[in-house]
XYZ file of C-alpha atoms in Angstrom:
324
model
C -2.276 35.736 45.768
C -1.247 38.284 43.153
C 2.484 38.506 43.349
C 2.737 41.533 41.005
C 0.306 43.515 43.094
C 2.120 42.563 46.330
C 5.374 43.772 44.846
C 3.881 47.040 43.759
C 2.344 47.664 47.089
C 5.747 47.718 48.784
C 6.592 51.381 48.768
C 10.205 50.920 49.683
C 10.763 48.772 46.569
C 9.774 51.578 44.204
C 13.217 53.042 43.969
C 14.990 49.576 43.760
C 16.347 49.312 40.223
C 15.574 45.553 39.840
C 13.556 43.117 41.863
C 12.745 39.609 40.826
C 10.527 37.274 42.987
C 8.566 34.087 42.686
C 6.807 31.128 44.520
C 6.194 27.597 43.859
C 3.157 25.855 45.419
C 2.940 22.089 44.737
C 5.187 22.658 41.793
C 3.110 25.420 40.196
C 5.024 28.580 39.801
C 4.379 32.275 39.652
C 7.046 34.872 39.098
C 7.133 38.651 38.711
C 9.662 41.518 38.388
C 9.774 45.172 39.240
C 11.911 48.152 38.745
C 13.482 50.428 36.134
C 15.972 47.810 35.038
C 14.426 45.039 32.796
C 15.065 41.635 34.572
C 13.335 38.240 34.403
C 13.154 35.083 36.581
C 16.301 33.927 34.867
C 18.300 36.968 35.614
C 21.250 36.347 37.919
C 21.857 38.134 41.139
C 24.517 37.573 43.970
C 22.661 35.483 46.601
C 25.477 35.783 49.263
C 24.542 33.564 52.329
C 21.751 31.733 50.511
C 24.980 29.763 49.288
C 24.865 28.038 52.637
C 21.595 26.284 51.532
C 23.699 24.568 48.787
C 26.628 23.769 50.804
C 24.608 22.170 53.517
C 22.565 20.089 51.035
C 25.523 18.894 49.137
C 27.469 17.797 52.321
C 24.409 16.093 53.822
C 23.759 14.240 50.647
C 27.522 13.166 50.380
C 27.765 11.975 53.809
C 24.518 9.964 53.270
C 25.762 8.560 50.130
C 29.110 7.434 51.669
C 27.458 6.194 54.910
C 29.252 8.754 57.117
C 27.167 9.911 60.072
C 26.545 13.557 60.608
C 27.997 13.029 64.096
C 31.370 12.283 62.748
C 34.212 14.551 64.258
C 35.383 16.957 61.761
C 39.051 16.178 62.464
C 38.503 12.533 61.361
C 37.462 13.896 57.943
C 40.105 16.438 57.600
C 43.190 14.629 59.027
C 45.525 17.003 57.383
C 44.545 19.789 59.907
C 45.339 17.503 62.924
C 48.718 18.903 63.485
C 47.203 22.493 63.795
C 43.983 21.355 65.546
C 43.352 23.441 68.650
C 39.526 23.184 68.422
C 37.458 20.675 70.473
C 38.260 17.318 68.952
C 34.582 16.162 69.427
C 33.395 18.873 67.131
C 31.100 17.224 64.595
C 29.842 17.995 61.097
C 26.373 18.401 62.369
C 27.605 20.991 64.777
C 29.428 23.181 62.137
C 26.400 23.105 59.721
C 24.129 23.895 62.576
C 26.208 26.952 63.766
C 26.554 25.346 67.191
C 30.156 24.600 67.038
C 31.451 27.048 69.808
C 34.549 27.958 67.710
C 36.268 31.145 68.625
C 35.192 33.574 65.940
C 38.544 35.121 65.094
C 39.028 34.542 61.445
C 37.706 37.555 59.428
C 37.033 38.128 55.725
C 40.347 39.976 55.074
C 42.504 37.228 56.622
C 40.680 34.599 54.389
C 40.967 36.812 51.309
C 44.724 36.956 51.760
C 45.064 33.399 51.406
C 44.587 33.681 47.642
C 42.438 31.721 45.048
C 44.516 28.533 44.793
C 42.925 25.036 45.167
C 44.496 24.811 48.621
C 43.133 28.216 50.024
C 39.820 26.917 51.417
C 41.644 24.172 53.463
C 44.078 26.850 54.683
C 41.076 28.976 55.750
C 39.741 25.970 57.614
C 43.075 25.512 59.297
C 43.038 29.046 60.625
C 39.577 28.313 62.027
C 40.385 25.277 63.987
C 43.679 26.690 64.976
C 41.859 29.530 66.832
C 40.222 26.790 69.128
C 36.927 26.778 70.943
C 35.255 29.621 72.828
C 32.782 27.305 74.445
C 31.742 23.565 74.283
C 30.316 22.426 70.977
C 26.545 22.253 70.905
C 25.990 24.647 73.825
C 24.967 27.800 71.953
C 24.114 28.974 68.468
C 26.281 31.527 66.943
C 26.426 32.485 63.199
C 30.036 32.303 61.979
C 31.167 31.840 58.403
C 34.087 29.949 59.672
C 31.896 26.888 60.229
C 31.218 26.785 56.433
C 34.899 27.246 55.592
C 35.124 23.730 57.463
C 32.053 22.386 55.840
C 33.204 23.308 52.311
C 36.642 21.654 53.020
C 34.960 18.397 54.308
C 32.753 18.386 51.162
C 35.802 18.711 49.089
C 37.750 15.910 50.950
C 34.917 13.504 50.839
C 34.393 14.121 47.095
C 38.119 13.986 46.315
C 37.972 17.272 44.359
C 37.501 20.976 44.934
C 34.633 22.458 46.781
C 33.287 24.006 43.604
C 33.404 20.677 41.673
C 31.899 18.864 44.518
C 29.031 21.455 44.664
C 28.389 21.130 41.100
C 28.446 17.339 41.015
C 26.312 16.898 44.219
C 23.599 19.385 43.766
C 23.950 21.969 40.946
C 24.168 19.566 38.119
C 21.666 16.908 39.488
C 19.098 19.651 40.074
C 19.560 21.098 36.713
C 20.711 24.578 38.037
C 22.333 25.916 34.844
C 22.258 29.492 36.082
C 23.802 29.006 39.498
C 27.484 29.088 39.929
C 30.572 31.142 41.180
C 31.565 32.706 37.803
C 29.773 35.964 36.830
C 27.104 34.924 34.365
C 26.087 36.796 31.160
C 22.737 37.497 32.560
C 24.174 39.191 35.755
C 22.423 42.152 37.308
C 24.491 45.075 38.395
C 24.411 46.099 42.070
C 23.414 49.443 43.487
C 23.768 51.472 46.716
C 21.051 54.150 46.459
C 22.054 56.244 43.374
C 25.442 54.639 43.050
C 26.189 51.830 40.629
C 28.739 49.588 42.334
C 31.764 48.028 40.612
C 31.632 44.183 40.292
C 34.045 42.926 42.877
C 35.537 39.454 42.886
C 34.307 37.192 45.762
C 37.107 35.404 47.497
C 37.354 31.736 46.485
C 38.196 30.945 50.269
C 34.910 32.248 51.259
C 32.675 30.573 48.669
C 31.100 27.825 50.840
C 29.636 30.629 52.904
C 28.353 33.034 50.288
C 29.775 33.066 46.802
C 27.044 32.025 44.477
C 25.190 33.815 41.628
C 21.700 32.582 40.998
C 18.227 33.419 39.780
C 14.694 33.290 40.994
C 14.058 30.197 38.718
C 16.987 28.262 39.817
C 16.362 28.989 43.534
C 12.838 27.597 43.085
C 14.164 24.599 41.298
C 16.771 23.974 44.106
C 14.062 24.090 46.718
C 11.701 21.864 44.668
C 14.646 19.500 44.669
C 14.772 19.637 48.413
C 11.101 18.971 48.632
C 11.450 16.010 46.492
C 14.125 14.389 48.675
C 12.096 14.114 51.954
C 14.901 12.354 53.814
C 17.327 14.986 53.042
C 14.864 17.743 53.831
C 13.770 16.101 57.197
C 17.521 15.981 58.182
C 18.131 19.645 57.215
C 15.064 21.011 58.878
C 15.543 19.276 62.262
C 16.460 21.899 64.975
C 20.015 21.844 66.220
C 19.376 24.578 68.772
C 17.919 24.720 72.234
C 15.395 26.850 74.181
C 18.056 29.222 75.412
C 19.421 29.958 71.787
C 18.415 33.304 70.102
C 16.666 31.462 67.360
C 15.829 27.955 66.077
C 18.119 26.683 63.383
C 18.598 23.469 61.403
C 21.400 22.775 58.965
C 21.856 25.999 57.015
C 18.402 27.335 57.530
C 16.622 29.411 60.263
C 13.331 27.897 61.383
C 9.995 29.770 61.814
C 7.069 29.207 64.194
C 4.922 27.096 61.831
C 7.626 24.986 60.185
C 9.012 27.648 57.883
C 12.616 27.402 56.848
C 14.037 30.838 55.926
C 17.305 32.725 55.259
C 18.607 36.061 53.853
C 21.744 37.016 51.986
C 23.526 40.339 51.960
C 26.460 41.501 49.806
C 27.376 45.023 48.687
C 24.699 45.963 46.019
C 22.536 42.841 46.533
C 19.904 41.490 48.952
C 18.225 38.067 48.739
C 15.664 36.230 50.768
C 14.043 32.870 50.750
C 11.230 31.010 52.557
C 10.387 27.177 52.435
C 7.322 25.603 53.979
C 7.898 21.987 53.612
C 4.398 20.877 54.994
C 2.786 23.086 52.403
C 5.088 22.029 49.525
C 5.823 25.741 49.091
C 8.811 28.010 48.557
C 9.160 31.680 47.759
C 12.221 33.836 46.895
C 12.958 37.450 46.367
C 16.067 39.048 44.791
C 17.106 42.813 44.542
C 20.050 44.718 43.426
C 19.914 47.482 46.069
C 21.525 47.478 49.569
C 18.488 48.936 51.345
C 15.961 46.416 49.951
C 16.074 43.666 52.532
C 13.219 44.877 54.831
C 10.900 45.118 51.849
C 11.982 41.749 50.448
C 11.239 40.214 53.957
C 7.891 41.960 54.089
C 6.990 40.636 50.601
C 7.878 37.035 51.389
C 6.059 37.198 54.827
C 2.915 38.558 53.149
C 3.102 35.802 50.557
C 3.273 32.869 53.167
C 0.987 34.439 55.854
C -2.314 33.107 54.270
C -0.798 29.629 54.614
C 0.608 29.987 58.118
C -1.091 33.000 59.867
C 2.421 34.049 60.938
C 4.094 37.474 60.310
C 7.811 36.527 59.826
C 8.976 39.733 58.172
C 11.092 40.814 61.097
C 12.637 37.403 61.542
C 13.639 37.189 57.895
C 15.000 40.658 57.871
C 16.839 40.416 61.193
C 18.592 37.072 60.428
C 22.304 37.540 60.878
C 23.489 36.570 57.374
């Protein structure tokens, strides 16, 4: 496949200032860029909910390393929340990572932002989540809720004896050599746009970081997924479906699951769109990043076209419609 040609065939990408994409097949990489703003595979974009891939991997690895089962109740790992715990006490780490917690989705972005940027802010966000209780029994139905990942980030921090950010760096970012992935705005950052308007760079609340705060690049995202592919035990745990036949989609731990074993996700923040597809059985990953709010359908089409010769599936609608 010629990635550059596939990008140029996407008419809806022609007015996007900057697009960077790439794929890795059995470790062999191809990358390409497009647009009026000069970028490379090393340029950093906000990747929004693709952050959940990193949070999930770091927490599953940490649990494994410490011999803690995924089925451990969250309240046992966050005992400081016990006095305010109104959620189902059987709620497990596996269920929050798999978005099948059944938690009442009442904690919004503004409420979490108001908690500030101190080291204790994330745990306080988690406290608000569990104080709201459950809407339904854990495990019964999938529903996408960032509050699940406020809890996941808090568990990761608690198990690691440090902040969420330090735990993420120590467990996946540093071991995988992801020098361009992090929460601080990098020197090689790409400005976001909404149509003809350049958007100001807004700070991302520290209390929301486990669900969507990272900057990253095409090269680092490919490296991260190659790291997942190299750790088959971790990958198999993450890709195992936690949803049932009555759920609106198939979902593992931080990843949506496609019809032929694909794992996929998209990310959306003002001025940025991101999408990723991983096919473990083909040792394949592809990623596309853009600095334009309207670009997601085209990124989804690009990634679908790239993987279709391998699977025969058109997954553009699924990648675009995912509720990140």
